[in-house]
Coordinates of C-alpha atoms and ligand atoms in Angstrom, one line a residue:
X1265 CA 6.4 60.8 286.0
X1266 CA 5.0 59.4 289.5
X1267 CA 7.7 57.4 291.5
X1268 CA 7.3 54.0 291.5
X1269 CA 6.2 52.0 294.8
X1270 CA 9.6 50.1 294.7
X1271 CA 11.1 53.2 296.2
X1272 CA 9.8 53.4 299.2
X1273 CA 11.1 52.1 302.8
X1274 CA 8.9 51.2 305.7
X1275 CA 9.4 54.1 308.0
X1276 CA 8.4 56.0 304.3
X1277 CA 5.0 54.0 303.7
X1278 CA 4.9 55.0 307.7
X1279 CA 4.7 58.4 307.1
X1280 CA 2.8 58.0 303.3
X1281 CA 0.3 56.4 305.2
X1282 CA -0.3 58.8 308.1
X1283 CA -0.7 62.0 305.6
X1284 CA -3.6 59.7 304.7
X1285 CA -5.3 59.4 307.9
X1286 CA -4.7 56.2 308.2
X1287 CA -3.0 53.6 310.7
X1288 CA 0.8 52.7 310.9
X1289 CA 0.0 49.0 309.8
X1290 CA -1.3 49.7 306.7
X1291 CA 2.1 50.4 305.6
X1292 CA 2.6 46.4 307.0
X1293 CA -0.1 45.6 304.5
X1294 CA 1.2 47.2 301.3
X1295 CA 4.8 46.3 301.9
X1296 CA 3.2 42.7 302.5
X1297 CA 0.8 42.7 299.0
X1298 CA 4.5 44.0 297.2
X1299 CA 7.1 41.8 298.3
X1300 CA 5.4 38.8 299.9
X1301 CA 2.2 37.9 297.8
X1302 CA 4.0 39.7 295.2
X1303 CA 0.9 41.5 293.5
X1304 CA 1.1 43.2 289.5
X1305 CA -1.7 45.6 290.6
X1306 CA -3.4 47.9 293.3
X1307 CA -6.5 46.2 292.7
X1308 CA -5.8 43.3 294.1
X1309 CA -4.6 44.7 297.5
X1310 CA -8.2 44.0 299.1
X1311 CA -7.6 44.8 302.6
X1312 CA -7.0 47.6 301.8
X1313 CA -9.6 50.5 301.5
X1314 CA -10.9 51.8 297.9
X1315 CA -10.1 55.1 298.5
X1316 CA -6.1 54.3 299.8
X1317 CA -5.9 51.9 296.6
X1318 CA -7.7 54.8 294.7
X1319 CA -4.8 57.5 295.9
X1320 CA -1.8 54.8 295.6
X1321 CA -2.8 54.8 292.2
X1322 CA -2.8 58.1 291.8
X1323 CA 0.4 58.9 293.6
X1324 CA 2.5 55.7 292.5
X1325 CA 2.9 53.6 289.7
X1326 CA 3.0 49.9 290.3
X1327 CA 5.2 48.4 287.0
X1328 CA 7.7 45.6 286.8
X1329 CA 11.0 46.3 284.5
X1330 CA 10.4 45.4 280.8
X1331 CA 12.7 42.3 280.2
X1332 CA 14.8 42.6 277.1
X1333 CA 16.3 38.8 277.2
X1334 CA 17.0 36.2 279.6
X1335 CA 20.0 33.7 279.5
X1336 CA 20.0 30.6 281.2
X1337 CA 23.1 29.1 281.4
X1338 CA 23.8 24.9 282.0
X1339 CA 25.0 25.7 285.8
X1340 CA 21.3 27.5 287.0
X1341 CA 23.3 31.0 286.3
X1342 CA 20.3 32.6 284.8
X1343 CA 21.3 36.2 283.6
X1344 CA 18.1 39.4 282.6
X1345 CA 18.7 42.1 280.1
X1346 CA 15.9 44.8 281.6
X1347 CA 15.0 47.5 279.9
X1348 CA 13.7 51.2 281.8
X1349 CA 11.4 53.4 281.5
X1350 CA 14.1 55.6 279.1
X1351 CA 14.9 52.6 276.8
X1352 CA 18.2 52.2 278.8
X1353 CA 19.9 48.5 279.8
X1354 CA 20.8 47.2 282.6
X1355 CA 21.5 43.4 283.9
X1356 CA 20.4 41.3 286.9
X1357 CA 22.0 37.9 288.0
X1358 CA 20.9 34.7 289.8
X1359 CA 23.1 32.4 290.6
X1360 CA 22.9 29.1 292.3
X1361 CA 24.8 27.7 295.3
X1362 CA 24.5 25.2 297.6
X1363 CA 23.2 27.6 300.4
X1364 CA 19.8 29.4 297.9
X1365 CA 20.4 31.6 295.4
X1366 CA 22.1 34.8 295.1
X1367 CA 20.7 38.3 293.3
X1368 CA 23.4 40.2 291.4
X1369 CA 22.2 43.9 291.1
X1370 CA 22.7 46.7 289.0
X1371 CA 23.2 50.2 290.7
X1372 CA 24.1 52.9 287.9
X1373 CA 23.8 52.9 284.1
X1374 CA 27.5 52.4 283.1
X1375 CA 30.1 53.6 285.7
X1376 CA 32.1 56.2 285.8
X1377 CA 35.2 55.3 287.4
X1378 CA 36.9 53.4 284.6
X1379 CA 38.7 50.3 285.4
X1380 CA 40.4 49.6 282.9
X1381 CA 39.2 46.0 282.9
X1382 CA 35.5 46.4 283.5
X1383 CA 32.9 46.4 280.9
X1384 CA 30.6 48.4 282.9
X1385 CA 32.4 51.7 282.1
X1386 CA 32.7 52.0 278.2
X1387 CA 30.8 54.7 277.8
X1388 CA 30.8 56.5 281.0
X1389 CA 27.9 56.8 283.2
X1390 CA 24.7 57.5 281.8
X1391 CA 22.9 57.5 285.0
X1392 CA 22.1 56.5 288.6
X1393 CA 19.0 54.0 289.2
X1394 CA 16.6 55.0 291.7
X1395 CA 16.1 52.8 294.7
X1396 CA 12.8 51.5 293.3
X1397 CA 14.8 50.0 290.0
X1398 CA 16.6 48.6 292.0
X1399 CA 14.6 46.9 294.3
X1400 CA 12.6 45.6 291.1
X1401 CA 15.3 44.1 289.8
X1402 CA 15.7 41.6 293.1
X1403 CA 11.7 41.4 293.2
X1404 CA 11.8 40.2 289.4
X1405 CA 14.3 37.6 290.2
X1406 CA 12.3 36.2 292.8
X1407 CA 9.1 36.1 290.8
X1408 CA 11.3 34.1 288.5
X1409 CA 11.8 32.0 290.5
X1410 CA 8.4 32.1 291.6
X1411 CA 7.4 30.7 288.6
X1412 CA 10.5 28.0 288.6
X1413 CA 9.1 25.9 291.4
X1414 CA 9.3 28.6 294.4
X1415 CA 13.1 28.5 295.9
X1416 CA 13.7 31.8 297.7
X1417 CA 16.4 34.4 296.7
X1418 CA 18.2 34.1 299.7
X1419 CA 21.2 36.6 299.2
X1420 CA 22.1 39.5 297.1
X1421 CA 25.3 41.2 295.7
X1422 CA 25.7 44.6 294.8
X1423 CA 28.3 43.9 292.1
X1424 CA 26.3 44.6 289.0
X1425 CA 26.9 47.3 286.9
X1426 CA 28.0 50.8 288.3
X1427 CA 29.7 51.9 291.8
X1428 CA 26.8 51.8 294.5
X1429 CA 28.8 54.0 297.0
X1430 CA 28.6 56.9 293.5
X1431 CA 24.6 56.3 294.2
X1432 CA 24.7 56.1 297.8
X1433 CA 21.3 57.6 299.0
X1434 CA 19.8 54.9 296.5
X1435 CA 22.2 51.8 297.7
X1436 CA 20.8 52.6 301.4
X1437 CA 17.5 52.6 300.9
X1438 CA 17.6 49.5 298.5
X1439 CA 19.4 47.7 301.2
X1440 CA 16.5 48.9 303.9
X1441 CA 14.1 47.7 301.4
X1442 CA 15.3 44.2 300.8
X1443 CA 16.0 43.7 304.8
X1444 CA 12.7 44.6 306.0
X1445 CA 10.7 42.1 307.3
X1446 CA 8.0 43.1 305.8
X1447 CA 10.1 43.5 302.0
X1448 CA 12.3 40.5 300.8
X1449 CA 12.9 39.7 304.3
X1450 CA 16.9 39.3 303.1
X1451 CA 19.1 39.4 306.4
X1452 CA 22.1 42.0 306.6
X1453 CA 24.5 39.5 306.4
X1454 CA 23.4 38.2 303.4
X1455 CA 23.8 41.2 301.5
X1456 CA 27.1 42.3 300.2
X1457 CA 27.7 45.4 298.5
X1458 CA 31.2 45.9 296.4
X1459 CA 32.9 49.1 296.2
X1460 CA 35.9 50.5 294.4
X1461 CA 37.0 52.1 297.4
X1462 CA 35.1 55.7 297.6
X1463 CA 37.1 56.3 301.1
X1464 CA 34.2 59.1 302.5
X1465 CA 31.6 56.7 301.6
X1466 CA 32.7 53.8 303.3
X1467 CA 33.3 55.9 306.7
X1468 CA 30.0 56.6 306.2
X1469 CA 28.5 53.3 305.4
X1470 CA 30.3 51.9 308.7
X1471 CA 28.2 54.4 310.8
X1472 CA 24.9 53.4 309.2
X1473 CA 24.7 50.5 311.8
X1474 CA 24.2 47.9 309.5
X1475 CA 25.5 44.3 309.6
X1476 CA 26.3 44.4 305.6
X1477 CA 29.4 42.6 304.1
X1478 CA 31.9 45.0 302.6
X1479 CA 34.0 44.3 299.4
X1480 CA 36.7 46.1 298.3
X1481 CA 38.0 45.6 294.7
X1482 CA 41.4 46.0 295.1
X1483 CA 42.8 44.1 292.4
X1484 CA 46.6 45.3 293.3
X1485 CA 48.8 44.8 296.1
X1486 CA 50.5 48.8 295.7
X1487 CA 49.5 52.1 294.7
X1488 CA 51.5 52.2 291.6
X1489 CA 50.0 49.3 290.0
X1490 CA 46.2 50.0 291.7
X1491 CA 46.3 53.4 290.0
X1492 CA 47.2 52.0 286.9
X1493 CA 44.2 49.9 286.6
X1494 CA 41.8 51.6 288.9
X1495 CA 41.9 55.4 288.1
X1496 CA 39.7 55.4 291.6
X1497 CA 42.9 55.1 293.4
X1498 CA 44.7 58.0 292.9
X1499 CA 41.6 60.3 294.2
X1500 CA 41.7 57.7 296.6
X1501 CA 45.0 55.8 297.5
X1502 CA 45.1 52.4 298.7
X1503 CA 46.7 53.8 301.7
X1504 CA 43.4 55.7 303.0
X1505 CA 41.4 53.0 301.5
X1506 CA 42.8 50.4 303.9
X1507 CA 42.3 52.7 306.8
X1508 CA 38.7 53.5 306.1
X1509 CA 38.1 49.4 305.7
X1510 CA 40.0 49.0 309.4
X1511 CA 37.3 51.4 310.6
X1512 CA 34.6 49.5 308.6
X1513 CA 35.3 45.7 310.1
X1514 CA 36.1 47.6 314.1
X1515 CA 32.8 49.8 313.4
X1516 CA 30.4 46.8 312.5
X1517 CA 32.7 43.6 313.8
X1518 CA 31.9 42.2 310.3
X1519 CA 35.3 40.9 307.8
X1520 CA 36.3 42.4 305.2
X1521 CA 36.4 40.6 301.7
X1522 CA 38.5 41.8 298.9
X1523 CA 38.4 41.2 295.1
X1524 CA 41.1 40.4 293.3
X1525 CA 40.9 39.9 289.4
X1526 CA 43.8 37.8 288.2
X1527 CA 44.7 39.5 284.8
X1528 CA 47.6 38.0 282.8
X1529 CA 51.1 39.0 283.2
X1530 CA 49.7 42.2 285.0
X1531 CA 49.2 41.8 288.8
X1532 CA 49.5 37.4 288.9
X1533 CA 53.0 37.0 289.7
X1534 CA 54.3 35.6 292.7
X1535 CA 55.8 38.7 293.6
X1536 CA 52.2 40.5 293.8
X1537 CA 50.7 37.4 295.6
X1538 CA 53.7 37.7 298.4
X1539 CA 52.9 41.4 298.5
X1540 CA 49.1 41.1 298.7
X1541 CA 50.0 38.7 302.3
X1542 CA 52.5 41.3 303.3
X1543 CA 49.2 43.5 302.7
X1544 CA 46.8 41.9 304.8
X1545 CA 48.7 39.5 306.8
X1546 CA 46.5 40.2 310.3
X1547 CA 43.4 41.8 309.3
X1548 CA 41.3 38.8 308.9
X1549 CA 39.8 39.7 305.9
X1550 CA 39.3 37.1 302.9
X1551 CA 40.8 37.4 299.4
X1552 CA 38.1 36.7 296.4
X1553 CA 40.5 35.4 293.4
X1554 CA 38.7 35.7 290.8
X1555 CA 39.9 35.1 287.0
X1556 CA 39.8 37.7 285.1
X1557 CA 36.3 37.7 282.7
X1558 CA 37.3 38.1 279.4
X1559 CA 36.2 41.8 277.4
X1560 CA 36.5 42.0 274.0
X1561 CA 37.5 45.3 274.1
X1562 CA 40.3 45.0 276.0
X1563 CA 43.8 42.7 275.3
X1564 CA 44.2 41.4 278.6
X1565 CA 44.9 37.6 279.3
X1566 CA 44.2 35.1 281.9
X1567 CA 46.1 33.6 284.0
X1568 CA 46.7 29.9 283.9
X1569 CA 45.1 27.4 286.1
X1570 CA 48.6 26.5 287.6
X1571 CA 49.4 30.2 288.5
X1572 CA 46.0 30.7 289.6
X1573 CA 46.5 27.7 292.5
X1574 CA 50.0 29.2 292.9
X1575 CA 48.8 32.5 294.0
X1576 CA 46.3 31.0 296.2
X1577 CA 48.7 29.5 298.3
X1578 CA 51.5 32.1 298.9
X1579 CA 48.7 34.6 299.7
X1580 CA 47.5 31.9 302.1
X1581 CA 51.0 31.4 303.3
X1582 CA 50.6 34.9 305.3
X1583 CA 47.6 33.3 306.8
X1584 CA 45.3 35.2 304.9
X1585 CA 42.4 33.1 303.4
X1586 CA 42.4 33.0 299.8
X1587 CA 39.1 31.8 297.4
X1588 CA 39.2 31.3 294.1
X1589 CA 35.9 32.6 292.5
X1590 CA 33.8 29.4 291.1
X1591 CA 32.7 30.8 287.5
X1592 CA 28.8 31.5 286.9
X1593 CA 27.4 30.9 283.4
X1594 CA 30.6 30.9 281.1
X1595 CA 28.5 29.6 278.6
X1596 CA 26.4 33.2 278.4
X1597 CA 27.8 36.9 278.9
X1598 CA 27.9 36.2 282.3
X1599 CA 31.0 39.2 283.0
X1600 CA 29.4 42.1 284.5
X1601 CA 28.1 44.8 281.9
X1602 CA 28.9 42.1 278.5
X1603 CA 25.5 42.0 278.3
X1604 CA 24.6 45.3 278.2
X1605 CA 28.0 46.1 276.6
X1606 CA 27.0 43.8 273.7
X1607 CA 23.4 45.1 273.4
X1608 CA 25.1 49.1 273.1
X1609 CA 25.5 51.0 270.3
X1610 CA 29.4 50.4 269.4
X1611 CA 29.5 54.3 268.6
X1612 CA 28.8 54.9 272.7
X1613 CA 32.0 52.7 273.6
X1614 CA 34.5 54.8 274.9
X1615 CA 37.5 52.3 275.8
X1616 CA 40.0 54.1 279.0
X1617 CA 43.4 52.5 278.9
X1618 CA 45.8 51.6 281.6
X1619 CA 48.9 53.2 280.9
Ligands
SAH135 N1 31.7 49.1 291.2 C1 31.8 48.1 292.2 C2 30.8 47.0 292.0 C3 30.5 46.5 290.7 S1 31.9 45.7 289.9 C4 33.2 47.6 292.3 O1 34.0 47.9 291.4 O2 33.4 46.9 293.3 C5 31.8 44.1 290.6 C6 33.1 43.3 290.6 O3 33.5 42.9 289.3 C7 34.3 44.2 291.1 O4 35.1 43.5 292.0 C8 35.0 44.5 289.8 O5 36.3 44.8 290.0 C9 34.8 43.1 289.1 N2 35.1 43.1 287.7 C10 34.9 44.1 286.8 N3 35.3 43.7 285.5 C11 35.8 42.5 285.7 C12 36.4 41.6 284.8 N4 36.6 41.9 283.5 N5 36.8 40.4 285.2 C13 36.6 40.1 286.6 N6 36.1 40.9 287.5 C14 35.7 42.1 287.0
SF4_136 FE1 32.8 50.8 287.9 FE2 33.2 48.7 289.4 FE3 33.5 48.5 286.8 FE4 35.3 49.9 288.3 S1 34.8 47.7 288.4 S2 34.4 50.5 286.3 S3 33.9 50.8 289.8 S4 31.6 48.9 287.8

């Protein structure tokens, strides 16, 4: 199958475009016919020369991703089931704030590092998207929008479904895509991408002299309990993990933020908000409480309004900012991988436990 026109960067199109005979700025112009005007077909890119639309035709294919269903919740949460070229799911997010709208994006089919509350990773990884799917899933949001009245995605998340530092050639060039100004135009600091904590790829990630926001799920204030909910962490204990995200915020002066799913009885006691500001008292990172989304498949609780506020304010009594995560879309699958989760064959479901 040709690669699809998504995948490429500038400095690519660059070199695409020189094999060609042709002038540097032309890759200007077909960036600029993709991601600004936003064109279905080849055809219609009419500065450009018949014979360079004749042999991007030939050499790429130019299609959106198939949409399965979209749900469009009360709050503006709007939330796409696309479909790929090998009949596989995934899900894309918008969601609304009062500074533009944000792009939640998918990065792998399933996951494979098996949190024991995550949705994303019942039946294992099926595979890694290519830069281009990704990319098209941030360009079909937009065009939704588009067609809404014209408001601009103005930041993106990589917290969709799979670990994007498990796909990290692909994560890179997506994030090169969607900066450049001749792409989406989407400034570094306006693009967050959320890891588990792969330690060597966040070493790496902090030499790529980008200006990206770093999240770590960390979801526990110890090893013990991390590794009982994150399998991630013993390959990778929380230890290393906190010394790779030091290096990280020093590296590219940018703050750290780190997730933290409140699940019932588990990790939402006052002891593990005390230890969480022991944790970070001093590094001047942020703490994302966010309740936990509810999974069929699993028995885990939430925790109650009451102990939610509780929690918020002992972690912020080691001066240590503490968020608690507005919900998006309750009224529709809005929980990363439910979607896709729902739409599966229940046969594929593979459910890891945390014991
Ligand atoms: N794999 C990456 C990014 C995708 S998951 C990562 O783990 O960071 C995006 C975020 O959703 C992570 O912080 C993850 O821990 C969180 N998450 C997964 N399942 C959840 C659930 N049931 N409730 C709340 N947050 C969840
Ligand atoms: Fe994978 Fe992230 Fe889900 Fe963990 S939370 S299983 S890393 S998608």
């Amino acid at each position: 199958m040709k690669p699809s026109v998504y995948d490429r960067t500038h400095e690519e199109w660059v070199t695409w475009m020189k094999e060609m005979g042709e002038p540097a700025f032309r890759a200007d112009q077909v960036m600029d016919w993709l991601y600004k005007k936003r064109v279905d077909s080849f055809d219609e890119m009419s500065n450009l020369s018949k014979r360079v639309r004749e042999s991007l035709h030939e050499a790429f294919r130019l299609d959106p991703l198939e949409t399965l269903t979209v749900q469009e919740s009360r709050d503006g949460t709007v939330k796409f089931l696309f479909q790929l070229h090998d009949h596989h799911a995934i899900e894309t997010v918008i969601m609304q704030h009062n500074y533009g709208n944000s792009v939640c994006v998918t990065t792998q089919v399933g996951c494979r590092v098996g949190c024991t509350f995550c949705a994303s990773t019942l039946g294992g990884l099926k595979r890694d998207l290519t830069t281009g799917e990704v990319v098209a899933q941030v360009l079909a949001a937009q065009k939704y929008l588009d067609r809404k009245g014209g408001s601009r995605v103005n930041s993106v998340v990589i917290m969709g479904i799979g670990e994007p530092f498990e796909n990290y050639d692909a994560t890179l060039s997506f994030i090169r895509v969607i900066n450049d100004t001749h792409g989406l135009n989407i400034g570094q600091r306006h693009i967050t991408v959320s890891t588990s904590g792969i330690v060597p790829s966040i070493y790496k990630f902090a030499d790529e002299g980008l200006q990206v926001v770093l999240a770590i799920s960390l979801h526990a204030p110890n090893q013990e309990l991390r590794r009982k909910l994150m399998p991630v962490s013993r390959r990778y204990p929380l230890e290393e993990l906190l010394e790779a995200c030091q290096t990280y915020s020093e590296k590219t002066g940018r703050r750290l933020t780190y997730e933290y799913a409140l699940i019932g009885g588990k990790n939402d006691q006052d002891e593990h908000a005390h230890e969480l500001g022991q944790l970070l008292v001093g590094s001047g990172a942020l703490v994302n409480l966010i309740p936990v989304n509810f999974v069929p498949e699993r028995n885990y609780t939430r925790t109650s309004r009451n102990q939610i506020f509780r929690f918020q304010k002992i972690v912020e009594s080691y001066k240590v900012n503490a968020t608690i995560r507005r919900e998006h879309g309750s009224d529709i699958d809005a929980a990363c991988g439910q979607l896709r989760a729902k739409h599966m064959d229940e046969e594929e479901k593979n459910v890891p436990t945390d014991s």
